[in-house]
Short mmCIF file of C-alpha atoms and ligand atoms in Angstrom, two decimals:
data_model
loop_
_atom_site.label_atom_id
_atom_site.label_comp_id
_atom_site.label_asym_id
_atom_site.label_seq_id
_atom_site.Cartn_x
_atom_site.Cartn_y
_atom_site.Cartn_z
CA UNK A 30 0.00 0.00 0.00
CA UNK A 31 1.21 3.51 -0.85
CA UNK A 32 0.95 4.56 2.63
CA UNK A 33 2.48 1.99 4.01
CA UNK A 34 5.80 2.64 1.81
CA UNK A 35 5.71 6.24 2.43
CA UNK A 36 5.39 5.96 6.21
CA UNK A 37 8.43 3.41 6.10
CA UNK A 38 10.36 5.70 3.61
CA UNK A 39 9.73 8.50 6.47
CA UNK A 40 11.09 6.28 9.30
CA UNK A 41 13.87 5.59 6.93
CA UNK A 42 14.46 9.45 6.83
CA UNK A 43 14.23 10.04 10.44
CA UNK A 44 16.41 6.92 11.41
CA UNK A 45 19.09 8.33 8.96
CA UNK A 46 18.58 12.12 10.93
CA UNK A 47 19.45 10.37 14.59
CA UNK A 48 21.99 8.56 13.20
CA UNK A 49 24.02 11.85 11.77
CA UNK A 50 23.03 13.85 14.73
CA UNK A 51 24.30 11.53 17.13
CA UNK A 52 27.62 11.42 15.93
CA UNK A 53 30.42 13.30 18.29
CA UNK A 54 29.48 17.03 16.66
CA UNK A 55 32.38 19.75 17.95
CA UNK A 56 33.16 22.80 17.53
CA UNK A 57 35.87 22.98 14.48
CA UNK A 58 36.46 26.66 13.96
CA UNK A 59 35.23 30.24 14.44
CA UNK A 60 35.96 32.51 11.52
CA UNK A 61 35.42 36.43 11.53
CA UNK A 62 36.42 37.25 7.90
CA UNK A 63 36.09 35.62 4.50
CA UNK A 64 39.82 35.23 4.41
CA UNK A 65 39.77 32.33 7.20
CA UNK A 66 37.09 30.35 5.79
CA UNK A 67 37.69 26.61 5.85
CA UNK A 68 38.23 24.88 2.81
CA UNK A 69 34.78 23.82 1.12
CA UNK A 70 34.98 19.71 1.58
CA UNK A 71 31.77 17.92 1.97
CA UNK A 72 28.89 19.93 1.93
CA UNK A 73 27.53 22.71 4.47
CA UNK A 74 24.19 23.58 6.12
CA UNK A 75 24.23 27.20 7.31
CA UNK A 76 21.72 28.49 9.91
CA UNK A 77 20.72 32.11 10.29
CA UNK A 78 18.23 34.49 12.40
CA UNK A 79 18.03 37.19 14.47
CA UNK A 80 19.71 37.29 18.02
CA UNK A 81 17.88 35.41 20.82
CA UNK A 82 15.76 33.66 17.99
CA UNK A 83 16.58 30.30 19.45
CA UNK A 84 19.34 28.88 17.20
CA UNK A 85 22.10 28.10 19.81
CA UNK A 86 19.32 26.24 21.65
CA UNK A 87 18.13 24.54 17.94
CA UNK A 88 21.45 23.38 17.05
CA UNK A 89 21.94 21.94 20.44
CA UNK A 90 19.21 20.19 20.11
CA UNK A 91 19.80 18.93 16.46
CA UNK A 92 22.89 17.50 18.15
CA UNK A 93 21.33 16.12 21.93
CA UNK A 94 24.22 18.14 23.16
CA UNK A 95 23.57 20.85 25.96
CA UNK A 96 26.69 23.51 24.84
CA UNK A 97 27.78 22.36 21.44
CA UNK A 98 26.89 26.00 20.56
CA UNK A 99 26.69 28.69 22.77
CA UNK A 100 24.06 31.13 23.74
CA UNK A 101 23.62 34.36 23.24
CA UNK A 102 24.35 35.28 26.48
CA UNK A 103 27.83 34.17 26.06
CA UNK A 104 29.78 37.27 23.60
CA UNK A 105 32.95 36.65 21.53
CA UNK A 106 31.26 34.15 19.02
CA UNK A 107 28.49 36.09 18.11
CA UNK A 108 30.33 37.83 15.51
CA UNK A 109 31.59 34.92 13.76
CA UNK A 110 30.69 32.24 11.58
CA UNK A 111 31.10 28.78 13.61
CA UNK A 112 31.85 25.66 11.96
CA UNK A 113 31.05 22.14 13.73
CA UNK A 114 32.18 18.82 12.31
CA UNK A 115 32.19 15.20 13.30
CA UNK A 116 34.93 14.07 14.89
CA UNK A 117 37.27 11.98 13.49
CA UNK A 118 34.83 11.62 10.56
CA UNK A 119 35.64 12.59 7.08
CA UNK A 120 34.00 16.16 5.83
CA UNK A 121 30.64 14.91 5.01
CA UNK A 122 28.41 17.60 6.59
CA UNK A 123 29.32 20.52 8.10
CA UNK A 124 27.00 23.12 10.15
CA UNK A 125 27.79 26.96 9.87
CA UNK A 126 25.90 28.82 12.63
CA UNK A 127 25.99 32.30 11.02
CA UNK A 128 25.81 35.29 13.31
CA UNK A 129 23.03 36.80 14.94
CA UNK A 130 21.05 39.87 13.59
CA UNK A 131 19.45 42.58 14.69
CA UNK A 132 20.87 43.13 17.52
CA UNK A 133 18.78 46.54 18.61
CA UNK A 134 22.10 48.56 19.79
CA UNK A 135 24.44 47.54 17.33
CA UNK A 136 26.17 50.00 15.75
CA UNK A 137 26.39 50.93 12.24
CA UNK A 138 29.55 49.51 11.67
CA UNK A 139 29.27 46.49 13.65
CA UNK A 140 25.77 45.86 11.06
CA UNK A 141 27.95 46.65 7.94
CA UNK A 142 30.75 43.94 9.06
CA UNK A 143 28.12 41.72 9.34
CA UNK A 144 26.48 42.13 6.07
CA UNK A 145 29.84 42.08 4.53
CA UNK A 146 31.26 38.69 6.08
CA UNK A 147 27.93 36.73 5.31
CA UNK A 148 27.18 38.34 2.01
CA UNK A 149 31.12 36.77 0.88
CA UNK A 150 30.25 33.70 2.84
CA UNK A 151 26.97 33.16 0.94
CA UNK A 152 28.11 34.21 -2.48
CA UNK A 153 31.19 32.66 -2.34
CA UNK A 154 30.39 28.88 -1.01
CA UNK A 155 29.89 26.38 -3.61
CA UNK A 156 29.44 23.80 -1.14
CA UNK A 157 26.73 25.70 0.84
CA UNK A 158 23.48 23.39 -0.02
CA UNK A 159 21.26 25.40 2.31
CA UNK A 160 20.32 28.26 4.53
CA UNK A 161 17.58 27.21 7.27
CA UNK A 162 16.41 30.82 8.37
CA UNK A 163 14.98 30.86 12.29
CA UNK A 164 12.00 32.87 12.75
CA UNK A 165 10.95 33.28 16.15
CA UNK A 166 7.38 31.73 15.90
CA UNK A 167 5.68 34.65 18.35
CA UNK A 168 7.30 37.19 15.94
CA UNK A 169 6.62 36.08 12.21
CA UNK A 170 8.79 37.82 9.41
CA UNK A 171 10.61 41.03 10.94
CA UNK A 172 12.23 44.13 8.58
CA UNK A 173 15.78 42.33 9.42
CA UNK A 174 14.52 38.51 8.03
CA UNK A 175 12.99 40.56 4.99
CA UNK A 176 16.32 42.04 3.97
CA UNK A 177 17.89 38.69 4.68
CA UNK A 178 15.41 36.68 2.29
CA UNK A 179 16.57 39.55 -0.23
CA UNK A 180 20.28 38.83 0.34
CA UNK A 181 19.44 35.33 0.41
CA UNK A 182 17.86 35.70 -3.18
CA UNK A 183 20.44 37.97 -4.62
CA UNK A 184 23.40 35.35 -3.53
CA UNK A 185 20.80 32.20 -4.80
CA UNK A 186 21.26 30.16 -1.88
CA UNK A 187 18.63 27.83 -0.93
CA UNK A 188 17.08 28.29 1.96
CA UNK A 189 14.10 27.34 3.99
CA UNK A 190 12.23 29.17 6.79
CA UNK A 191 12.16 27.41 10.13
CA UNK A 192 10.23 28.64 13.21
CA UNK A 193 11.18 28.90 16.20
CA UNK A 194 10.24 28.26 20.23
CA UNK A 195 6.59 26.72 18.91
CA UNK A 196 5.93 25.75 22.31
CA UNK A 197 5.17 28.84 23.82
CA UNK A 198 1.90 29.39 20.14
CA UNK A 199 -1.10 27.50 21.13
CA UNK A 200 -1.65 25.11 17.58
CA UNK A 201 -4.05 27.62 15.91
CA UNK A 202 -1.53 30.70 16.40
CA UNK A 203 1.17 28.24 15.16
CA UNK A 204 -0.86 27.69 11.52
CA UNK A 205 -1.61 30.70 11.36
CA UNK A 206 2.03 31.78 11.32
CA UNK A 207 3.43 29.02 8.95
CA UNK A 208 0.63 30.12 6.95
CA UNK A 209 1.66 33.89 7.15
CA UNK A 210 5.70 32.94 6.65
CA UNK A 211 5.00 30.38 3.72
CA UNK A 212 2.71 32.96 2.26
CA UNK A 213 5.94 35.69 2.44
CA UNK A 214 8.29 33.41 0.91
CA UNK A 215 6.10 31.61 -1.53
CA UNK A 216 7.40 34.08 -4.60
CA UNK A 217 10.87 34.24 -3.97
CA UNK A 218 13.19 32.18 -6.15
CA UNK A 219 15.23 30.27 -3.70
CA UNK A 220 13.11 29.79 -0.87
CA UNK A 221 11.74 25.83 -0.13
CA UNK A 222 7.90 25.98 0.26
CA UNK A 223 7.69 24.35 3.03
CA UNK A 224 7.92 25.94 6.08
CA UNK A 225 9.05 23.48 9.26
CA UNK A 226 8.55 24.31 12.69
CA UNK A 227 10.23 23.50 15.54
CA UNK A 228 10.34 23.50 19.64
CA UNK A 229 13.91 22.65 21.09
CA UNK A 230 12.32 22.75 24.75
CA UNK A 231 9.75 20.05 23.88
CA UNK A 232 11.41 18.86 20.61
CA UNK A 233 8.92 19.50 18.15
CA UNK A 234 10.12 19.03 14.70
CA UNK A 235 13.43 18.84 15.58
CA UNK A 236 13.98 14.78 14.17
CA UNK A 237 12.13 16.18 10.71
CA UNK A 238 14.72 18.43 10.70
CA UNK A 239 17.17 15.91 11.10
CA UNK A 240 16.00 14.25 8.27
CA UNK A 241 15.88 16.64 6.06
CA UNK A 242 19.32 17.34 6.74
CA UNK A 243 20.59 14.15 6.33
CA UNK A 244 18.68 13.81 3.17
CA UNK A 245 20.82 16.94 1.84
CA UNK A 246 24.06 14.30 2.48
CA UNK A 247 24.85 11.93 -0.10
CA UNK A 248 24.96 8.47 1.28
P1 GDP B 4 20.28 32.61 19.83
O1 GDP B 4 20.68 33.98 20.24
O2 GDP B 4 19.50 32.64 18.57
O3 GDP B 4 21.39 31.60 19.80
O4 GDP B 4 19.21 32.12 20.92
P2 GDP B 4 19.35 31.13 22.16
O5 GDP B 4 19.40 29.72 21.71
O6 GDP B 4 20.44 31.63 23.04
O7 GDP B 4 17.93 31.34 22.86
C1 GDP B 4 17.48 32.61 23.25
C2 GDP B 4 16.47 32.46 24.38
O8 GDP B 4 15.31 31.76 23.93
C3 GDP B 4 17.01 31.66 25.55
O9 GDP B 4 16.50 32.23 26.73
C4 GDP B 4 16.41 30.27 25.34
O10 GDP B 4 16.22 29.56 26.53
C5 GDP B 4 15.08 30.59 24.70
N1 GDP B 4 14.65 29.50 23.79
C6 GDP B 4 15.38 28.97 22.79
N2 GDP B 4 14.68 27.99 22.16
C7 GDP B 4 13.50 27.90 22.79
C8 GDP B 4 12.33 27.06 22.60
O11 GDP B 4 12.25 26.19 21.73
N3 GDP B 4 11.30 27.28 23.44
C9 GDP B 4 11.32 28.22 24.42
N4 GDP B 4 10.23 28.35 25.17
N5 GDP B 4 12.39 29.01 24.63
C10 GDP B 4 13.47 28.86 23.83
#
């Protein structure tokens, strides 16, 4: 029965998504200008959002590690792009935790370093098979994710939109936001339709995302 395969195919997927994820993930590098980039092996998943939007917490939890990347709270890192790898494994995947935006009091300088470092990063990175873009899920789409999307589209990276901290939207508010962010994204060229969401204090979506991950590595 069709349903049948396709709910085994899925398990398949998911399986595949612990499997990576519970690998020994460490930190490998953090790089603050184009010039110290890592050579391009394997291929690389790159997350992005604004600061506080969850993604230390997400790729913690992508990884079942508590401090694999740091929080906000912790500066120093936040102006980099971080690199983790498995260790001891050859450079299959690599994940790129891109710095924070919209940091309220940053200053104008500190914004244009930014743009400048990710905008090389993201034109520049053959390897880079996709951006997943963290929108906090009480939030929706702010000014800052707009002009990422645009630099996003300009560099023609693929990238998908991922919410955020879905634990704290009842399941109505939730839709309604997916609807809102899919709706946003559904015309530009190298967004992915589908828009995932996720919890990383209850774990909500966080083995599809796993999956799809994997899926992005070539066996
Ligand atoms: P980053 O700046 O994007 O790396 O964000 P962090 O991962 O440091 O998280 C920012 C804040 O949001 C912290 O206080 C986290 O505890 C909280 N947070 C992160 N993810 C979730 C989540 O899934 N649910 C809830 N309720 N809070 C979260």
């Amino acid at each position: 029965m069709p349903e049948d395969n396709d709910a085994d195919k899925l398990r398949a997927e998911i399986e595949r998504g612990r499997l990576l994820f519970a690998r020994p993930w460490r930190h490998r590098m953090g790089v603050a200008t184009v010039a110290g980039l890592p050579a391009a092996e394997g291929i690389e998943v790159a997350f992005a959002g604004r600061s506080n939007v969850g993604k230390s917490s997400l790729i913690n939890a992508l990884v079942g590690q508590r401090a694999l990347a740091r929080t906000s709270n912790t500066p120093g890192r936040t102006r980099e792009l971080n690199f983790f790898a498995i260790e001891g494994a050859p450079p299959g995947l690599t994940l790129v935790d891109m710095p924070g935006y919209g940091f309220a009091r940053a200053a104008k300088a500190d914004v244009a370093a930014w743009t400048g470092l990710i905008f090389d990063y993201l034109r520049g990175r053959a390897n880079l098979r996709r951006v997943y873009l963290l929108i906090d899920a009480r939030h929706g789409l702010k000014t800052n994710d707009i002009e990422t999307l645009a630099l996003l589209d300009k560099t023609a990276v693929s990238y998908q939109a991922v919410l955020t901290k879905a634990d704290k939207l009842k399941q109505a508010e939730l839709e309604a936001t997916m609807a809102e962010v899919a709706a946003a994204i559904r015309k530009r060229s190298a967004a992915h339709p589908l828009v995932l969401a996720t919890s990383s204090a209850t774990g909500l979506g966080v083995d599809a995302l796993r999956a799809e991950i994997a899926a992005l590595v070539p066996e």
